[in-house]
mmCIF file of C-alpha atoms and ligand atoms in Angstrom:
data_model
loop_
_atom_site.group_PDB
_atom_site.id
_atom_site.type_symbol
_atom_site.label_atom_id
_atom_site.label_comp_id
_atom_site.label_asym_id
_atom_site.label_seq_id
_atom_site.Cartn_x
_atom_site.Cartn_y
_atom_site.Cartn_z
ATOM 1 C CA MET A 1202 0.000 0.000 0.000
ATOM 2 C CA ALA A 1203 1.271 3.495 -0.813
ATOM 3 C CA LYS A 1204 2.462 5.842 1.939
ATOM 4 C CA GLU A 1205 -0.328 8.334 1.153
ATOM 5 C CA ASN A 1206 -3.032 5.669 1.591
ATOM 6 C CA LEU A 1207 -1.519 4.475 4.854
ATOM 7 C CA GLU A 1208 -1.456 8.022 6.222
ATOM 8 C CA GLU A 1209 -5.201 8.303 5.681
ATOM 9 C CA ILE A 1210 -6.000 5.365 7.952
ATOM 10 C CA LYS A 1211 -6.758 6.938 11.295
ATOM 11 C CA GLU A 1212 -5.711 3.853 13.285
ATOM 12 C CA VAL A 1213 -2.172 4.101 11.850
ATOM 13 C CA ASP A 1214 0.173 5.928 14.207
ATOM 14 C CA LEU A 1215 3.535 5.059 12.760
ATOM 15 C CA ILE A 1216 4.674 4.244 9.221
ATOM 16 C CA LEU A 1217 8.038 2.619 8.631
ATOM 17 C CA GLY A 1218 9.670 1.603 5.363
ATOM 18 C CA ASN A 1219 11.464 -1.671 4.758
ATOM 19 C CA ASN A 1220 14.805 -0.181 5.750
ATOM 20 C CA GLU A 1221 13.526 1.115 9.076
ATOM 21 C CA LYS A 1222 12.289 -2.279 10.331
ATOM 22 C CA LYS A 1223 15.522 -2.865 12.181
ATOM 23 C CA GLU A 1224 14.914 0.252 14.281
ATOM 24 C CA ILE A 1225 11.283 -0.550 15.007
ATOM 25 C CA VAL A 1226 11.700 -0.499 18.799
ATOM 26 C CA LYS A 1227 13.385 2.897 18.718
ATOM 27 C CA TYR A 1228 10.618 4.353 16.536
ATOM 28 C CA ILE A 1229 7.827 2.916 18.668
ATOM 29 C CA GLU A 1230 9.394 4.305 21.813
ATOM 30 C CA SER A 1231 9.842 7.763 20.405
ATOM 31 C CA TYR A 1232 6.747 8.273 18.303
ATOM 32 C CA GLN A 1233 4.350 11.116 19.022
ATOM 33 C CA GLU A 1234 1.051 11.077 17.183
ATOM 34 C CA LYS A 1235 1.702 10.239 13.544
ATOM 35 C CA ASN A 1236 5.290 9.792 12.337
ATOM 36 C CA VAL A 1237 6.540 8.899 8.883
ATOM 37 C CA HIS A 1238 9.999 7.350 8.400
ATOM 38 C CA LEU A 1239 9.761 5.962 4.898
ATOM 39 C CA GLU A 1240 12.998 5.932 2.928
ATOM 40 C CA ASP A 1241 12.557 5.714 -0.844
ATOM 41 C CA VAL A 1242 12.993 2.026 -1.558
ATOM 42 C CA MET A 1243 14.565 2.768 -4.957
ATOM 43 C CA HIS A 1244 17.519 4.330 -3.148
ATOM 44 C CA GLN A 1245 18.218 1.414 -0.830
ATOM 45 C CA LYS A 1246 21.545 -0.144 -1.673
ATOM 46 C CA GLU A 1247 22.115 -2.669 1.087
ATOM 47 C CA PHE A 1248 20.456 -5.896 2.121
ATOM 48 C CA LEU A 1249 18.610 -5.415 5.398
ATOM 49 C CA ASP A 1250 20.217 -8.100 7.529
ATOM 50 C CA PHE A 1251 18.364 -8.929 10.725
ATOM 51 C CA GLY A 1252 21.042 -11.444 11.674
ATOM 52 C CA THR A 1253 18.695 -14.362 11.433
ATOM 53 C CA THR A 1254 16.049 -14.296 8.726
ATOM 54 C CA VAL A 1255 15.115 -17.903 8.891
ATOM 55 C CA ASN A 1256 11.680 -19.498 8.991
ATOM 56 C CA MET A 1257 11.495 -23.063 10.090
ATOM 57 C CA GLU A 1258 8.850 -25.006 8.253
ATOM 58 C CA LYS A 1259 8.744 -28.582 9.446
ATOM 59 C CA THR A 1260 12.346 -29.780 8.996
ATOM 60 C CA ARG A 1261 13.350 -27.238 6.400
ATOM 61 C CA ALA A 1262 14.876 -23.847 7.073
ATOM 62 C CA VAL A 1263 14.201 -21.019 4.653
ATOM 63 C CA VAL A 1264 17.126 -18.624 4.356
ATOM 64 C CA LYS A 1265 16.806 -15.288 2.573
ATOM 65 C CA ILE A 1266 19.848 -14.374 0.512
ATOM 66 C CA GLN A 1267 18.802 -11.233 -1.340
ATOM 67 C CA ASP A 1268 16.046 -8.670 -1.781
ATOM 68 C CA GLY A 1269 14.786 -6.574 -4.693
ATOM 69 C CA CYS A 1270 14.784 -7.039 -8.451
ATOM 70 C CA ASP A 1271 16.081 -5.100 -11.470
ATOM 71 C CA LYS A 1272 14.070 -6.934 -14.121
ATOM 72 C CA PHE A 1273 10.876 -4.874 -14.483
ATOM 73 C CA CYS A 1274 8.576 -7.502 -15.957
ATOM 74 C CA SER A 1275 5.620 -5.562 -17.305
ATOM 75 C CA TYR A 1276 3.049 -7.130 -14.933
ATOM 76 C CA CYS A 1277 5.081 -6.902 -11.722
ATOM 77 C CA ILE A 1278 5.158 -4.210 -9.060
ATOM 78 C CA ILE A 1279 8.032 -5.733 -7.077
ATOM 79 C CA PRO A 1280 10.915 -3.642 -8.501
ATOM 80 C CA TYR A 1281 8.968 -0.499 -7.487
ATOM 81 C CA ALA A 1282 7.822 -1.851 -4.129
ATOM 82 C CA ARG A 1283 11.004 -3.672 -3.036
ATOM 83 C CA GLY A 1284 13.675 -1.689 -4.863
ATOM 84 C CA ARG A 1285 16.820 -2.778 -6.665
ATOM 85 C CA VAL A 1286 18.851 -5.940 -6.044
ATOM 86 C CA ARG A 1287 20.511 -6.013 -2.606
ATOM 87 C CA SER A 1288 22.414 -9.181 -1.730
ATOM 88 C CA ARG A 1289 23.208 -10.467 1.715
ATOM 89 C CA GLN A 1290 26.904 -10.888 2.520
ATOM 90 C CA ILE A 1291 28.197 -14.454 1.992
ATOM 91 C CA GLU A 1292 29.721 -14.511 5.517
ATOM 92 C CA SER A 1293 26.362 -13.684 7.098
ATOM 93 C CA ILE A 1294 24.575 -16.437 5.141
ATOM 94 C CA VAL A 1295 27.271 -19.025 5.911
ATOM 95 C CA GLU A 1296 27.212 -18.074 9.600
ATOM 96 C CA GLU A 1297 23.453 -18.511 9.791
ATOM 97 C CA ILE A 1298 23.432 -21.849 7.988
ATOM 98 C CA THR A 1299 26.283 -23.158 10.143
ATOM 99 C CA ALA A 1300 24.225 -22.281 13.227
ATOM 100 C CA LEU A 1301 21.220 -24.060 11.705
ATOM 101 C CA ALA A 1302 23.292 -27.166 11.033
ATOM 102 C CA LYS A 1303 24.290 -27.170 14.710
ATOM 103 C CA ARG A 1304 20.568 -27.179 15.530
ATOM 104 C CA LYS A 1305 20.305 -30.340 13.400
ATOM 105 C CA VAL A 1306 18.596 -28.702 10.414
ATOM 106 C CA LYS A 1307 19.313 -30.911 7.418
ATOM 107 C CA GLU A 1308 17.711 -29.028 4.566
ATOM 108 C CA ILE A 1309 17.850 -25.360 3.672
ATOM 109 C CA VAL A 1310 15.911 -23.490 1.015
ATOM 110 C CA LEU A 1311 17.557 -20.378 -0.393
ATOM 111 C CA THR A 1312 15.051 -17.664 -1.215
ATOM 112 C CA GLY A 1313 14.844 -14.060 -2.270
ATOM 113 C CA ILE A 1314 12.963 -11.946 -4.762
ATOM 114 C CA HIS A 1315 15.352 -12.813 -7.618
ATOM 115 C CA ILE A 1316 18.072 -15.180 -6.419
ATOM 116 C CA ALA A 1317 19.649 -15.454 -9.890
ATOM 117 C CA SER A 1318 20.788 -11.840 -9.372
ATOM 118 C CA TYR A 1319 22.638 -12.745 -6.190
ATOM 119 C CA GLY A 1320 25.919 -10.799 -5.892
ATOM 120 C CA LYS A 1321 25.318 -8.473 -8.848
ATOM 121 C CA ASP A 1322 25.336 -5.485 -6.521
ATOM 122 C CA PHE A 1323 28.667 -6.377 -4.860
ATOM 123 C CA GLU A 1324 31.777 -4.527 -5.981
ATOM 124 C CA GLU A 1325 33.774 -7.737 -6.041
ATOM 125 C CA LYS A 1326 32.505 -10.171 -8.677
ATOM 126 C CA THR A 1327 30.301 -12.702 -6.868
ATOM 127 C CA SER A 1328 27.435 -14.841 -8.110
ATOM 128 C CA LEU A 1329 24.949 -17.415 -6.887
ATOM 129 C CA ILE A 1330 27.257 -20.317 -7.780
ATOM 130 C CA ASP A 1331 30.051 -18.843 -5.585
ATOM 131 C CA LEU A 1332 27.617 -18.753 -2.678
ATOM 132 C CA LEU A 1333 26.417 -22.316 -3.331
ATOM 133 C CA GLU A 1334 29.981 -23.631 -3.345
ATOM 134 C CA LYS A 1335 30.501 -22.128 0.118
ATOM 135 C CA ILE A 1336 27.237 -23.482 1.531
ATOM 136 C CA ASN A 1337 27.931 -26.948 0.138
ATOM 137 C CA GLN A 1338 30.945 -27.172 2.466
ATOM 138 C CA ILE A 1339 28.928 -26.709 5.667
ATOM 139 C CA ASP A 1340 28.946 -29.919 7.699
ATOM 140 C CA GLY A 1341 25.560 -31.209 8.821
ATOM 141 C CA ILE A 1342 23.560 -29.683 5.953
ATOM 142 C CA GLU A 1343 22.450 -32.508 3.688
ATOM 143 C CA ARG A 1344 20.274 -30.733 1.173
ATOM 144 C CA ILE A 1345 20.397 -27.325 -0.483
ATOM 145 C CA ARG A 1346 17.212 -26.434 -2.296
ATOM 146 C CA LEU A 1347 16.944 -23.400 -4.542
ATOM 147 C CA GLY A 1348 13.878 -21.180 -4.546
ATOM 148 C CA SER A 1349 12.362 -19.864 -7.758
ATOM 149 C CA LEU A 1350 15.059 -19.391 -10.362
ATOM 150 C CA GLU A 1351 15.224 -17.199 -13.457
ATOM 151 C CA PRO A 1352 16.038 -19.659 -16.296
ATOM 152 C CA THR A 1353 18.650 -17.402 -17.926
ATOM 153 C CA ILE A 1354 21.164 -18.129 -15.141
ATOM 154 C CA ILE A 1355 21.407 -21.774 -16.249
ATOM 155 C CA ASN A 1356 24.075 -22.423 -18.849
ATOM 156 C CA GLU A 1357 26.820 -25.014 -19.330
ATOM 157 C CA ASP A 1358 29.356 -23.221 -17.112
ATOM 158 C CA PHE A 1359 26.873 -22.817 -14.273
ATOM 159 C CA LEU A 1360 25.828 -26.476 -14.485
ATOM 160 C CA GLN A 1361 29.383 -27.670 -14.719
ATOM 161 C CA ARG A 1362 30.100 -26.093 -11.313
ATOM 162 C CA LEU A 1363 26.668 -26.911 -9.858
ATOM 163 C CA SER A 1364 26.858 -30.618 -10.688
ATOM 164 C CA LYS A 1365 29.950 -30.928 -8.475
ATOM 165 C CA LEU A 1366 27.932 -29.859 -5.425
ATOM 166 C CA LYS A 1367 26.482 -33.058 -4.021
ATOM 167 C CA LYS A 1368 24.023 -31.367 -1.664
ATOM 168 C CA ILE A 1369 22.095 -29.502 -4.368
ATOM 169 C CA CYS A 1370 18.569 -30.890 -4.711
ATOM 170 C CA HIS A 1371 17.636 -31.990 -8.206
ATOM 171 C CA HIS A 1372 14.537 -29.846 -8.092
ATOM 172 C CA PHE A 1373 14.403 -26.534 -9.904
ATOM 173 C CA HIS A 1374 11.529 -24.097 -9.976
ATOM 174 C CA LEU A 1375 12.004 -22.205 -13.232
ATOM 175 C CA SER A 1376 9.633 -19.287 -13.608
ATOM 176 C CA LEU A 1377 8.461 -19.536 -17.220
ATOM 177 C CA GLN A 1378 5.217 -17.451 -17.101
ATOM 178 C CA SER A 1379 4.193 -18.163 -20.699
ATOM 179 C CA GLY A 1380 5.019 -20.676 -23.429
ATOM 180 C CA CYS A 1381 4.374 -18.187 -26.243
ATOM 181 C CA ASP A 1382 7.130 -15.874 -27.511
ATOM 182 C CA GLU A 1383 4.781 -12.979 -28.321
ATOM 183 C CA THR A 1384 3.297 -13.073 -24.819
ATOM 184 C CA LEU A 1385 6.759 -13.345 -23.228
ATOM 185 C CA LYS A 1386 7.825 -10.257 -25.136
ATOM 186 C CA ARG A 1387 4.873 -8.223 -23.858
ATOM 187 C CA MET A 1388 5.637 -9.500 -20.362
ATOM 188 C CA ASN A 1389 9.190 -8.156 -20.812
ATOM 189 C CA ARG A 1390 10.662 -11.545 -19.950
ATOM 190 C CA THR A 1391 14.210 -11.827 -21.221
ATOM 191 C CA TYR A 1392 14.210 -15.289 -22.857
ATOM 192 C CA THR A 1393 12.437 -17.070 -25.701
ATOM 193 C CA THR A 1394 10.765 -20.467 -25.590
ATOM 194 C CA THR A 1395 13.672 -21.887 -27.627
ATOM 195 C CA GLU A 1396 16.185 -20.664 -25.031
ATOM 196 C CA PHE A 1397 14.008 -22.019 -22.242
ATOM 197 C CA SER A 1398 13.829 -25.465 -23.907
ATOM 198 C CA LYS A 1399 17.608 -25.499 -24.091
ATOM 199 C CA VAL A 1400 17.838 -24.843 -20.348
ATOM 200 C CA VAL A 1401 15.424 -27.702 -19.663
ATOM 201 C CA GLN A 1402 17.487 -30.009 -21.852
ATOM 202 C CA LEU A 1403 20.723 -29.040 -20.091
ATOM 203 C CA LEU A 1404 19.159 -29.720 -16.694
ATOM 204 C CA ARG A 1405 17.738 -33.068 -17.785
ATOM 205 C CA ASN A 1406 21.082 -34.114 -19.236
ATOM 206 C CA THR A 1407 22.888 -33.141 -16.033
ATOM 207 C CA TYR A 1408 20.388 -34.659 -13.596
ATOM 208 C CA PRO A 1409 18.377 -37.583 -15.033
ATOM 209 C CA ASP A 1410 16.066 -37.570 -11.955
ATOM 210 C CA VAL A 1411 15.489 -33.798 -12.037
ATOM 211 C CA ILE A 1412 12.044 -32.444 -11.206
ATOM 212 C CA LEU A 1413 11.078 -29.176 -12.838
ATOM 213 C CA THR A 1414 8.255 -26.983 -11.597
ATOM 214 C CA THR A 1415 7.109 -23.586 -12.831
ATOM 215 C CA ASP A 1416 4.738 -20.614 -12.609
ATOM 216 C CA ILE A 1417 2.436 -19.701 -15.472
ATOM 217 C CA ILE A 1418 0.244 -16.627 -15.896
ATOM 218 C CA VAL A 1419 -2.905 -17.085 -17.971
ATOM 219 C CA GLY A 1420 -4.970 -14.264 -19.447
ATOM 220 C CA PHE A 1421 -2.129 -11.775 -19.772
ATOM 221 C CA PRO A 1422 -3.345 -8.691 -21.727
ATOM 222 C CA GLY A 1423 -3.625 -9.530 -25.433
ATOM 223 C CA GLU A 1424 -3.339 -13.305 -24.916
ATOM 224 C CA THR A 1425 -5.392 -14.606 -27.843
ATOM 225 C CA GLU A 1426 -6.704 -18.132 -28.239
ATOM 226 C CA ASP A 1427 -3.827 -18.771 -30.616
ATOM 227 C CA GLU A 1428 -1.237 -17.513 -28.095
ATOM 228 C CA PHE A 1429 -2.742 -19.599 -25.325
ATOM 229 C CA ASN A 1430 -2.682 -22.680 -27.569
ATOM 230 C CA LYS A 1431 1.030 -22.092 -28.200
ATOM 231 C CA THR A 1432 1.571 -21.990 -24.431
ATOM 232 C CA TYR A 1433 -0.490 -25.132 -23.952
ATOM 233 C CA MET A 1434 1.451 -27.071 -26.589
ATOM 234 C CA PHE A 1435 4.790 -25.857 -25.237
ATOM 235 C CA LEU A 1436 3.859 -27.002 -21.734
ATOM 236 C CA LYS A 1437 2.599 -30.340 -23.044
ATOM 237 C CA ASN A 1438 6.019 -30.908 -24.608
ATOM 238 C CA ILE A 1439 8.120 -29.747 -21.660
ATOM 239 C CA LYS A 1440 6.084 -31.765 -19.134
ATOM 240 C CA PHE A 1441 6.737 -29.891 -15.916
ATOM 241 C CA TYR A 1442 6.137 -31.988 -12.830
ATOM 242 C CA LYS A 1443 3.969 -29.278 -11.340
ATOM 243 C CA MET A 1444 2.748 -25.897 -12.558
ATOM 244 C CA HIS A 1445 1.430 -23.092 -10.378
ATOM 245 C CA ILE A 1446 -1.185 -21.377 -12.498
ATOM 246 C CA PHE A 1447 -2.025 -17.729 -11.854
ATOM 247 C CA GLN A 1448 -4.784 -15.798 -13.540
ATOM 248 C CA TYR A 1449 -3.374 -12.416 -14.544
ATOM 249 C CA SER A 1450 -4.548 -9.640 -12.256
ATOM 250 C CA ARG A 1451 -3.920 -5.955 -12.839
ATOM 251 C CA ARG A 1452 -1.400 -4.100 -10.669
ATOM 252 C CA LYS A 1453 -1.643 -0.320 -10.604
ATOM 253 C CA GLY A 1454 1.608 1.333 -11.682
ATOM 254 C CA THR A 1455 2.699 -1.474 -14.026
ATOM 255 C CA LYS A 1456 2.907 -1.332 -17.824
ATOM 256 C CA ALA A 1457 0.597 -4.310 -18.244
ATOM 257 C CA ASP A 1458 -2.163 -2.528 -16.349
ATOM 258 C CA LYS A 1459 -2.293 0.058 -19.128
ATOM 259 C CA MET A 1460 -2.228 -2.480 -21.975
ATOM 260 C CA GLU A 1461 -5.196 -2.875 -24.266
ATOM 261 C CA ASN A 1462 -7.112 -6.116 -24.753
ATOM 262 C CA GLN A 1463 -7.446 -7.159 -21.131
ATOM 263 C CA VAL A 1464 -8.756 -10.724 -21.031
ATOM 264 C CA GLU A 1465 -12.249 -11.559 -19.699
ATOM 265 C CA PRO A 1466 -12.356 -13.367 -16.311
ATOM 266 C CA GLN A 1467 -14.260 -16.381 -17.679
ATOM 267 C CA ILE A 1468 -11.576 -16.931 -20.348
ATOM 268 C CA LYS A 1469 -8.837 -16.763 -17.682
ATOM 269 C CA GLU A 1470 -10.794 -19.256 -15.614
ATOM 270 C CA LYS A 1471 -11.145 -21.667 -18.554
ATOM 271 C CA ARG A 1472 -7.440 -21.471 -19.460
ATOM 272 C CA SER A 1473 -6.429 -21.859 -15.848
ATOM 273 C CA LYS A 1474 -8.520 -25.046 -15.503
ATOM 274 C CA GLN A 1475 -6.965 -26.520 -18.656
ATOM 275 C CA LEU A 1476 -3.436 -25.981 -17.349
ATOM 276 C CA ILE A 1477 -4.214 -27.245 -13.843
ATOM 277 C CA GLU A 1478 -5.549 -30.415 -15.439
ATOM 278 C CA LEU A 1479 -2.378 -30.778 -17.520
ATOM 279 C CA SER A 1480 -0.226 -30.246 -14.423
ATOM 280 C CA ASN A 1481 -2.101 -32.928 -12.467
ATOM 281 C CA GLN A 1482 -1.787 -35.390 -15.361
ATOM 282 C CA ASN A 1483 1.982 -34.786 -15.650
ATOM 283 C CA GLN A 1484 2.490 -35.231 -11.924
ATOM 284 C CA ARG A 1485 0.650 -38.555 -11.735
ATOM 285 C CA GLU A 1486 2.319 -39.845 -14.876
ATOM 286 C CA TYR A 1487 5.751 -39.017 -13.444
ATOM 287 C CA ASN A 1488 4.914 -40.448 -10.012
ATOM 288 C CA LYS A 1489 3.863 -43.780 -11.549
ATOM 289 C CA LYS A 1490 7.411 -44.253 -12.855
ATOM 290 C CA TYR A 1491 8.603 -44.501 -9.243
ATOM 291 C CA ILE A 1492 6.485 -47.509 -8.272
ATOM 292 C CA GLY A 1493 8.878 -50.279 -7.233
ATOM 293 C CA LYS A 1494 11.841 -47.898 -6.878
ATOM 294 C CA THR A 1495 13.634 -46.965 -3.650
ATOM 295 C CA VAL A 1496 14.066 -43.291 -2.760
ATOM 296 C CA GLU A 1497 15.512 -41.403 0.195
ATOM 297 C CA VAL A 1498 12.943 -39.412 2.187
ATOM 298 C CA LEU A 1499 13.429 -36.716 4.812
ATOM 299 C CA PHE A 1500 10.476 -37.184 7.160
ATOM 300 C CA GLU A 1501 8.714 -33.994 8.169
ATOM 301 C CA GLU A 1502 5.269 -34.591 9.622
ATOM 302 C CA LYS A 1503 2.531 -36.948 10.691
ATOM 303 C CA GLN A 1504 -0.880 -36.903 9.032
ATOM 304 C CA GLY A 1505 -3.421 -39.403 10.300
ATOM 305 C CA GLU A 1506 -1.809 -42.810 10.238
ATOM 306 C CA TYR A 1507 0.961 -41.688 7.865
ATOM 307 C CA ILE A 1508 4.326 -40.020 8.280
ATOM 308 C CA LYS A 1509 5.280 -37.876 5.314
ATOM 309 C CA GLY A 1510 8.277 -36.193 3.764
ATOM 310 C CA HIS A 1511 10.056 -35.251 0.559
ATOM 311 C CA THR A 1512 12.815 -36.761 -1.541
ATOM 312 C CA GLN A 1513 15.652 -34.496 -2.590
ATOM 313 C CA ASN A 1514 13.987 -34.036 -5.996
ATOM 314 C CA TYR A 1515 10.727 -33.087 -4.230
ATOM 315 C CA LEU A 1516 8.515 -36.149 -4.516
ATOM 316 C CA TYR A 1517 6.028 -36.216 -1.657
ATOM 317 C CA VAL A 1518 6.088 -39.632 -0.001
ATOM 318 C CA ALA A 1519 3.877 -41.114 2.730
ATOM 319 C CA VAL A 1520 4.595 -44.184 4.853
ATOM 320 C CA LYS A 1521 2.080 -45.861 7.155
ATOM 321 C CA SER A 1522 3.541 -45.521 10.642
ATOM 322 C CA GLU A 1523 2.686 -44.019 14.008
ATOM 323 C CA GLU A 1524 6.315 -43.502 14.924
ATOM 324 C CA ILE A 1525 6.892 -39.899 13.879
ATOM 325 C CA GLU A 1526 9.305 -39.300 16.807
ATOM 326 C CA LYS A 1527 11.521 -42.080 15.502
ATOM 327 C CA TYR A 1528 11.596 -40.799 11.924
ATOM 328 C CA HIS A 1529 11.109 -37.018 12.172
ATOM 329 C CA ASN A 1530 14.001 -35.099 10.563
ATOM 330 C CA ASN A 1531 15.635 -38.395 9.586
ATOM 331 C CA LEU A 1532 16.562 -39.567 6.122
ATOM 332 C CA LYS A 1533 15.280 -43.069 5.373
ATOM 333 C CA ASN A 1534 15.111 -45.282 2.301
ATOM 334 C CA VAL A 1535 11.570 -45.939 1.178
ATOM 335 C CA GLN A 1536 10.364 -48.369 -1.434
ATOM 336 C CA ILE A 1537 7.450 -46.911 -3.399
ATOM 337 C CA THR A 1538 4.470 -49.223 -3.593
ATOM 338 C CA GLU A 1539 1.648 -47.042 -4.973
ATOM 339 C CA GLU A 1540 0.648 -43.549 -6.013
ATOM 340 C CA ASN A 1541 -2.500 -41.431 -5.638
ATOM 341 C CA GLU A 1542 -3.535 -37.812 -6.272
ATOM 342 C CA GLU A 1543 -1.662 -36.641 -3.153
ATOM 343 C CA GLY A 1544 1.653 -38.277 -3.977
ATOM 344 C CA LEU A 1545 3.457 -41.551 -3.412
ATOM 345 C CA ILE A 1546 3.047 -44.250 -0.781
ATOM 346 C CA GLY A 1547 5.772 -46.644 0.268
ATOM 347 C CA LYS A 1548 7.382 -48.666 3.015
ATOM 348 C CA ILE A 1549 10.660 -48.108 4.853
ATOM 349 C CA VAL A 1550 13.431 -50.448 3.826
ATOM 350 C CA LYS A 1551 16.542 -51.167 5.879
HETATM 351 S S1 SF4 B 2485 8.334 -11.121 -11.933
HETATM 352 FE FE1 SF4 B 2485 10.220 -11.636 -10.843
HETATM 353 S S2 SF4 B 2485 11.829 -11.094 -12.298
HETATM 354 FE FE2 SF4 B 2485 10.008 -10.052 -13.008
HETATM 355 S S3 SF4 B 2485 10.099 -8.023 -12.070
HETATM 356 FE FE3 SF4 B 2485 8.877 -9.316 -10.708
HETATM 357 S S4 SF4 B 2485 10.338 -10.102 -9.206
HETATM 358 FE FE4 SF4 B 2485 11.520 -9.321 -10.939
#
């Protein structure tokens, strides 16, 4: 919400910008009536490091490595709302993950607004792969999972270094957004479908068990039936394991909001349903290939009479057992016996 709108809410006594969060106690103590301390986010140059920025979800720890984005996709407000790329210092990230490993955390997920841009704002040349090489050396961490990744970062050099890091999970969430070149151009995405296919091929050659997931926007302004069909066919060929489908919604202040030919809600709904169906089909088809195979599962939670967890490549596996205390946060080999719409079912093998 904009500063001006916040100021009009009578219950609001104090407005702080992202960069002032660290000083929140000081501001609360000193405020009198209505104060405004909102630094222009576009001028922020440093990552706001709270020391620990981790969220624990089940057995996984989510670690934020950067903020902001310089990409300016035409539908997205983030570069205006969160400012330019600011990366967190490698030492701070390594320190936090080392502390997590001491607390027996086995899996970390690296997140940010645009993690492919990690290090671009540092004076000394640093990139995401440099950071990953450091994290891979931390004892006790067994899995490093990457959050949503811009496909353009993946090339032969990157994969050559990445494939040497044994803790990297073979699960990549590549934000595609559309499978039609004309739509991608209007979205101001910086790759073509041909380039994206090449990235997929490189990943599949490097990691035969890789799982690829993505985000797709349907009903972007000007998306004709023909454009949507191109997207549909592209996705049918690529066969993502899972697709998160978003119906385009207008964001004030973005280029796409001012574009002509906004798409009717019922058309967005129809296209969304078609892609969700395709995603579900792909997932079940892929899961079936695992029946009879043995996979390693990190157990996270108990649901009813099952304990559940994920494989490193992000298959969701359930095992019938009451003994969550025995298995929680432990890696165990599981033989897959069946699959259903929720995932895979198996039994623990010694
Ligand atoms: S969609 Fe992602 S890459 Fe594009 S501007 Fe928004 S945050 Fe940046």
